[in-house]
Coordinates of C-alpha atoms and ligand atoms in Angstrom, one line a residue:
X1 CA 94.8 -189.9 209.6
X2 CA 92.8 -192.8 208.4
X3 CA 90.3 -191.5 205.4
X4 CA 87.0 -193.0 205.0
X5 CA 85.6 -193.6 201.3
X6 CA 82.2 -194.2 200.3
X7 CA 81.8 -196.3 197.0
X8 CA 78.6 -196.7 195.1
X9 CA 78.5 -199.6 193.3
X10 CA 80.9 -201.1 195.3
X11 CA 80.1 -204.3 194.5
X12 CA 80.4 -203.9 190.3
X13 CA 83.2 -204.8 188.1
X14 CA 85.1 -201.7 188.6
X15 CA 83.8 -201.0 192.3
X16 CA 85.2 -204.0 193.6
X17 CA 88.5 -203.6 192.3
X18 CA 88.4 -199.7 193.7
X19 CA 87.6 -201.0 197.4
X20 CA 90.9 -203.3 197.1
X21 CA 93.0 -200.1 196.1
X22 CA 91.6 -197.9 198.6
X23 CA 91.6 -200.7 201.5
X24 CA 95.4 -201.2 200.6
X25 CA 95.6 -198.0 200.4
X26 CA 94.9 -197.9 204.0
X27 CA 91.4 -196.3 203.6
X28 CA 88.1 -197.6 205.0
X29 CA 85.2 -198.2 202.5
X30 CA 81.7 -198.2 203.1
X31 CA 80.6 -200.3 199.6
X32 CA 77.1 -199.3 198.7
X33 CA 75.3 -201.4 196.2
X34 CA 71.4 -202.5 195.3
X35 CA 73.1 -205.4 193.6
X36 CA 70.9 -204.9 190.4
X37 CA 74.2 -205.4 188.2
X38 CA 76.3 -205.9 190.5
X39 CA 76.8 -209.7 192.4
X40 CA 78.0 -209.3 196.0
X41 CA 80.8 -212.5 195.2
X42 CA 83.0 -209.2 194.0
X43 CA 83.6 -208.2 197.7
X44 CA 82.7 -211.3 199.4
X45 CA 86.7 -211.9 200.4
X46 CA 86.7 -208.2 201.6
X47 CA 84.2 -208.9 204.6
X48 CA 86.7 -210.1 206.9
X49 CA 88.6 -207.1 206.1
X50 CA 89.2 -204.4 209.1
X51 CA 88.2 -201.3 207.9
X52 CA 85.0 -202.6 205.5
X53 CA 81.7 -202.5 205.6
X54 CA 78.9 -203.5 202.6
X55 CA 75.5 -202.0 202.5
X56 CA 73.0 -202.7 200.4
X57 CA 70.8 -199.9 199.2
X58 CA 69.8 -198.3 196.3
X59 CA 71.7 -194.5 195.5
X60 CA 68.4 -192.9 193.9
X61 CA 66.7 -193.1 196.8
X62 CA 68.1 -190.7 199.9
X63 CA 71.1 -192.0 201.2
X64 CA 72.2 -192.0 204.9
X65 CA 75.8 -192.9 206.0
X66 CA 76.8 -192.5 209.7
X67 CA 79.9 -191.4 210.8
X68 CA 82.6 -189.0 208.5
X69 CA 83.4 -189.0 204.8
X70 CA 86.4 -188.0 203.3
X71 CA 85.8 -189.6 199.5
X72 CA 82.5 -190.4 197.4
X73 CA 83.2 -192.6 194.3
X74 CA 80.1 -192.6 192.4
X75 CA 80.2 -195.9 190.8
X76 CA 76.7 -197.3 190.5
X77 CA 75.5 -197.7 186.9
X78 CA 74.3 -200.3 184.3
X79 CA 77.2 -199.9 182.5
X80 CA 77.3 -202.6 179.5
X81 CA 74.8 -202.0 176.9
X82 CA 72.9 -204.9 176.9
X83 CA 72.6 -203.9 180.8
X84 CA 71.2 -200.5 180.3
X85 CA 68.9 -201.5 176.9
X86 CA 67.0 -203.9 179.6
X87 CA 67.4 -201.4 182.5
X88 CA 66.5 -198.2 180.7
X89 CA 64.7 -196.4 183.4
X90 CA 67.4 -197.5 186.4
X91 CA 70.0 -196.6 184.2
X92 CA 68.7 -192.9 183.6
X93 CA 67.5 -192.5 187.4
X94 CA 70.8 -193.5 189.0
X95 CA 73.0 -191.3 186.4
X96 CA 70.4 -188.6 187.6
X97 CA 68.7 -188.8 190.6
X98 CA 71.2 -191.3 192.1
X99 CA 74.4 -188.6 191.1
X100 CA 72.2 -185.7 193.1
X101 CA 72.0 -187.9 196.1
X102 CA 75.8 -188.9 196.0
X103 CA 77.2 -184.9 195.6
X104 CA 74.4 -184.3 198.2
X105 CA 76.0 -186.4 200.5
X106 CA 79.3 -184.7 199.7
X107 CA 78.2 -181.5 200.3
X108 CA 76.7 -182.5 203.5
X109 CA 80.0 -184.4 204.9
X110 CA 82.4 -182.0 203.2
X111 CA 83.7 -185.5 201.1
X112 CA 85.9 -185.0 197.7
X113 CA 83.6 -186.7 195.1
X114 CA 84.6 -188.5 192.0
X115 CA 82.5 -189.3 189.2
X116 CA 82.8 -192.5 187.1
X117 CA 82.0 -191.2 183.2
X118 CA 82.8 -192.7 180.3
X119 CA 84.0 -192.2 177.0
X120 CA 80.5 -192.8 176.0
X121 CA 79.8 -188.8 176.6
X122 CA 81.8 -188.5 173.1
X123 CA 79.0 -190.6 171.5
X124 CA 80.1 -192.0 168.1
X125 CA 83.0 -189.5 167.8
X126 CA 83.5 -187.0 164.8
X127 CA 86.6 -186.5 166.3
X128 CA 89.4 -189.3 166.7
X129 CA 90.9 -189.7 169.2
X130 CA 88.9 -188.1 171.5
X131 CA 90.3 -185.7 174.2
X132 CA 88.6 -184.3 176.8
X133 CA 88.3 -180.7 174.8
X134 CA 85.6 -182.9 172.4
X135 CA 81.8 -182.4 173.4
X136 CA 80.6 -185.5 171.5
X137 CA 78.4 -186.9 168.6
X138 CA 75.6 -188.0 171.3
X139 CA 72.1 -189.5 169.5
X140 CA 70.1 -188.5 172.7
X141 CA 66.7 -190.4 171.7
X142 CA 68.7 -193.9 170.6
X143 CA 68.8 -196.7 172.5
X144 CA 72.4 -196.0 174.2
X145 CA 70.7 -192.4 175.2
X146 CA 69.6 -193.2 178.5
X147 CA 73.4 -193.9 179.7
X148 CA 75.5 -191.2 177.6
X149 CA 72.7 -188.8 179.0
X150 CA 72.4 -189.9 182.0
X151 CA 76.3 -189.6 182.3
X152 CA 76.3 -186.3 180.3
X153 CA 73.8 -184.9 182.7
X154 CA 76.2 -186.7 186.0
X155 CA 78.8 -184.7 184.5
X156 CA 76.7 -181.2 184.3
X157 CA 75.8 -181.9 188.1
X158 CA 78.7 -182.4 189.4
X159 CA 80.2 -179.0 187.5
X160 CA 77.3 -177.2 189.0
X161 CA 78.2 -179.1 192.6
X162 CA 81.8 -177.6 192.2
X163 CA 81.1 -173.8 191.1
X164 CA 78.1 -173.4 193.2
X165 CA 78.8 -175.2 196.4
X166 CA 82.1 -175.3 196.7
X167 CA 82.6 -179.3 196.9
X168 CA 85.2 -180.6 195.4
X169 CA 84.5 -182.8 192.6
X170 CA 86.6 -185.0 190.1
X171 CA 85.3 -186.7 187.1
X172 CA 87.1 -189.6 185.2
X173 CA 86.0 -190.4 181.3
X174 CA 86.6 -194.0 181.3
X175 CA 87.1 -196.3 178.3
X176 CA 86.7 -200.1 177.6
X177 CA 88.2 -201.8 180.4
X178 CA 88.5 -205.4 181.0
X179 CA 89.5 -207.9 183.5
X180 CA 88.3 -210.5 186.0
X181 CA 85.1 -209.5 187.7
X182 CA 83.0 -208.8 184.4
X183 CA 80.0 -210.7 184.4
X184 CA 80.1 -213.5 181.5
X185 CA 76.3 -212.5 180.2
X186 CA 77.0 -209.0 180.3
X187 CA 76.6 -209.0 176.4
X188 CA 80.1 -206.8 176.7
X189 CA 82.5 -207.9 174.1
X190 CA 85.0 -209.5 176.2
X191 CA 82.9 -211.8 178.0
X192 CA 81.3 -212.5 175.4
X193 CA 84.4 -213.6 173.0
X194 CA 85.7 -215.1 176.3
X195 CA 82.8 -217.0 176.8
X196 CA 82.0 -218.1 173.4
X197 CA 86.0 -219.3 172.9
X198 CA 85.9 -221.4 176.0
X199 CA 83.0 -223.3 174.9
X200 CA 83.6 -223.4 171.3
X201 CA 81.1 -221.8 170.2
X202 CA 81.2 -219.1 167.2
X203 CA 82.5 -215.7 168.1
X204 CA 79.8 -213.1 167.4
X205 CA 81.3 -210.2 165.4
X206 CA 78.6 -207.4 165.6
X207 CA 78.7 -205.4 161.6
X208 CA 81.9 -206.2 159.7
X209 CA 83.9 -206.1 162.7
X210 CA 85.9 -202.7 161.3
X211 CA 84.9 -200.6 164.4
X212 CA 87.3 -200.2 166.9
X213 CA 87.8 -200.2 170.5
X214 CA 90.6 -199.4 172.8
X215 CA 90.9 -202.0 176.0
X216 CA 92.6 -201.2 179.1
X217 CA 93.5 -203.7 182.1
X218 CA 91.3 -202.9 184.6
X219 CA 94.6 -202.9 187.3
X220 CA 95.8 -200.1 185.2
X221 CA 92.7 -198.2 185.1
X222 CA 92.2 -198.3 188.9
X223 CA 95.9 -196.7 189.3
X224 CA 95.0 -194.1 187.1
X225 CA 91.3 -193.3 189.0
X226 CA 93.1 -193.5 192.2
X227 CA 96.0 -190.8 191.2
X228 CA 93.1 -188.8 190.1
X229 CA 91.2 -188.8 193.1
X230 CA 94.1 -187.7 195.3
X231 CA 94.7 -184.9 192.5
X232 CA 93.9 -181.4 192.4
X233 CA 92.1 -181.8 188.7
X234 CA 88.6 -180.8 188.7
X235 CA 87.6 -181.0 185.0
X236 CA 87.3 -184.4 183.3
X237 CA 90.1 -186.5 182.7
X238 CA 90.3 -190.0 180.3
X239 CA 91.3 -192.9 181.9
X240 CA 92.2 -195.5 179.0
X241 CA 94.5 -197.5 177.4
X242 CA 95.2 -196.1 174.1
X243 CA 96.4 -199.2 172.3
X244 CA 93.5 -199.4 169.2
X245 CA 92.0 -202.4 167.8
X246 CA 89.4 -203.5 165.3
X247 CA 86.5 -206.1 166.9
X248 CA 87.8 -208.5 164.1
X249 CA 91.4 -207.9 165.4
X250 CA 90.2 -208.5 169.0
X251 CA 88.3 -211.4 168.2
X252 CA 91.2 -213.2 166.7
X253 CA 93.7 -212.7 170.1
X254 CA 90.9 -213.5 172.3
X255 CA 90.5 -217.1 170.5
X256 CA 94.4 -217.8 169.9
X257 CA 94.7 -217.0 173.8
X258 CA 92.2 -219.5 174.9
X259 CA 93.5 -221.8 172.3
X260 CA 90.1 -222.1 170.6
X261 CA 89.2 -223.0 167.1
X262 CA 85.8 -221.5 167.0
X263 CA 84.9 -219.9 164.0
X264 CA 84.3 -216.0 163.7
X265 CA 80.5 -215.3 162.5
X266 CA 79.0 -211.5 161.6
X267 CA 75.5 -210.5 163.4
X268 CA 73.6 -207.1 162.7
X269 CA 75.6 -204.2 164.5
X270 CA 73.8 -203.0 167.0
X271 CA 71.9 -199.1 166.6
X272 CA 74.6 -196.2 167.3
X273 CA 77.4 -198.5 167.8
X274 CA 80.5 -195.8 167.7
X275 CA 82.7 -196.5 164.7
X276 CA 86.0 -195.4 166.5
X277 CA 87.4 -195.0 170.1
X278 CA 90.5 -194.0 171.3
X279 CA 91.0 -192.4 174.4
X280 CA 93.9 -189.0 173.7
X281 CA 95.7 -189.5 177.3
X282 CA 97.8 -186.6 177.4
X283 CA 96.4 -185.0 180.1
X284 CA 96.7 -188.3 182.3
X285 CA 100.3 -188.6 181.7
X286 CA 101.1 -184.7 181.8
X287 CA 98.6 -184.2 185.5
X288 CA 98.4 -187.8 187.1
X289 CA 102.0 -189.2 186.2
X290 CA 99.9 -191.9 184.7
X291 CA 99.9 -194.5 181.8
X292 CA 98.9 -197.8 181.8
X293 CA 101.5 -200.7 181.7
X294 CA 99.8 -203.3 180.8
X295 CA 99.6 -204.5 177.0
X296 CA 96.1 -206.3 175.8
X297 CA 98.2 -209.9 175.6
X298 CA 99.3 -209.7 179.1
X299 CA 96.0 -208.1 180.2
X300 CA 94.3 -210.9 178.5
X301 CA 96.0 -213.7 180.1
X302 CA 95.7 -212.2 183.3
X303 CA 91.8 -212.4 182.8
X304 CA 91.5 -215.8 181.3
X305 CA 91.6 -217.8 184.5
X306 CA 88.9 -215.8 185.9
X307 CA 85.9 -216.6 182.6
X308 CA 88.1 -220.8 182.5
X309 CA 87.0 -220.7 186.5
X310 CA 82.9 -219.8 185.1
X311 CA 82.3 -221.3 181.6
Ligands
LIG401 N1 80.6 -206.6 170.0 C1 80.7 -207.6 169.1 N2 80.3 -208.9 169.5 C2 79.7 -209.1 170.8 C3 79.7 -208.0 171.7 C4 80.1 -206.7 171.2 O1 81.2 -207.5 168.0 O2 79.3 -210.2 171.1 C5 81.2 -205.3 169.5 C6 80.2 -204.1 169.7 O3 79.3 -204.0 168.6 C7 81.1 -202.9 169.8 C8 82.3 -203.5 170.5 O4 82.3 -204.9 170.3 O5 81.5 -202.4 168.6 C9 82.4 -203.2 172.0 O6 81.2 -203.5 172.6 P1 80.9 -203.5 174.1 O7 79.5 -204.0 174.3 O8 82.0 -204.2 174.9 O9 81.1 -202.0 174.6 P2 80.9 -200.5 173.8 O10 82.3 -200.2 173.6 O11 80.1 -200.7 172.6 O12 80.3 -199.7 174.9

């Protein structure tokens, strides 16, 4: 039988790509999205699609979706941190009040929900890499607080959804993931780079460009969502690539790629920036079959056209 998938921020970076997988995969999707972050171009190709259908609405606020439910993909977030540092408030309500409404709704349809975290829960890590065992070195009260909370607190909800009603819940710890769809000004470090090589203008290294990051291909990280979703694995899982970088090492393949000769120059690192971050993926590869495939040269090429097409 044909399932039916709801999917909050369904119109986002990584929502759009996740109502392509599931509408190949033959399910229908109902895309939910305020458009606050995200930009309904994402999913503008998928109208025409048999099987989809876009509403625009805002998850903290009660939610209403006629007809059944077999899947809830809580998706809708700020999720760059220039985005939630100008959207503070929106950022905690939706992680919050908008991740009650969503396992509400699952409860009520008897839907399998999956919630998108993020490797931000481990905060700046004490512990390297991080495995899903770690609890986190979380700065509640900085200026990244309002989304590792509010993600921490998603994650406490839908444990509490699971042991004491019953609904069946999946939660994915996701890690830097890039690809086409990001926004250009979402102040993220591959748009940014991206942007700033295309035009030749200086690539802005945050501190002394020693901390690192771990980038997966968004196709990848999609694959590995979507094997979690139709698995039996009801405590978090990390979803990365675990290929580590420095920003200074990024920097330099993201201008050779697009050819550039802009110079690298060092700004202020921004407050509670995590030093390290490597997702452990053991317990992808040993549950889900999965790992990604996809090396950061490849993955970057296969995003270039999409930032040439914008700058
Ligand atoms: N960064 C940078 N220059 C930029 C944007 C980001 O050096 O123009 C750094 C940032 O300080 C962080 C890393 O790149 O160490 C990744 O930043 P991003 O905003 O992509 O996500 P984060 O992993 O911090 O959530």
């Amino acid at each position: 039988m044909t399932k039916r998938a709801l999917i909050t921020g369904g119109a986002g970076f990584l929502g759009s790509h996740l109502c392509e997988k599931l509408l190949a995969a033959d399910c229908e999707v109902v895309c939910m999205d305020n458009l606050l972050t995200g930009n309904i171009e994402n999913v503008a190709h998928l109208f025409g699609e048999k099987g989809f259908k876009f509403v625009r609405q805002d998850v903290t606020e009660y939610i209403h979706v006629p007809g059944p439910l077999d899947y809830i993909l809580h998706f809708a977030s700020p999720a760059s941190p220039i985005d939630y540092l100008e959207l503070p408030i929106q950022t905690l309500k939706v992680g919050s009040l908008g991740t009650h409404k969503a396992l509400g709704l699952a409860k009520e349809k008897g839907a399998r929900f999956l919630l998108a975290s993020t490797s931000e829960v481990y905060g700046d890590p004490l512990v390297h890499p991080q495995s899903e065992d770690y609890w986190g070195n979380v700065n509640p009260v900085g200026p990244r607080g309002v989304y590792d909370e509010a993600k921490r607190f998603a994650e406490a909800m839908t444990m509490a959804y699971q042991r004491y009603h019953g609904v069946e819940t999946r939660i994915v710890r996701i890690f830097n993931t890039y690809g086409p769809r990001m926004r250009l000004e979402d102040g993220r470090v591959l748009p940014a780079f991206m942007g700033q090589a295309l035009r030749g203008e200086p690539l802005t290294v945050f501190g002394d460009g020693s901390q690192t990051r771990s980038f997966c291909f968004v196709d990848d990280l999609v694959d590995g969502i979507h094997r979690l979703l139709l698995s039996d694995e009801n405590e978090p899982t990390n979803i990365g690539n675990p290929g580590e970088f420095t920003i200074l090492q990024f920097a330099e393949r993201v201008r050779e790629l697009c050819g550039s000769r802009s110079e690298i120059i060092f700004k202020d690192l921004p407050v509670d920036d995590p030093k390290v971050r490597r997702p452990n993926i053991d317990k992808a590869k040993r549950v889900l079959g999965w790992e990604p495939k996809v090396d950061l040269d490849a993955g970057l090429a296969r995003t270039l056209p999409y930032f040439q097409a914008r700058v």
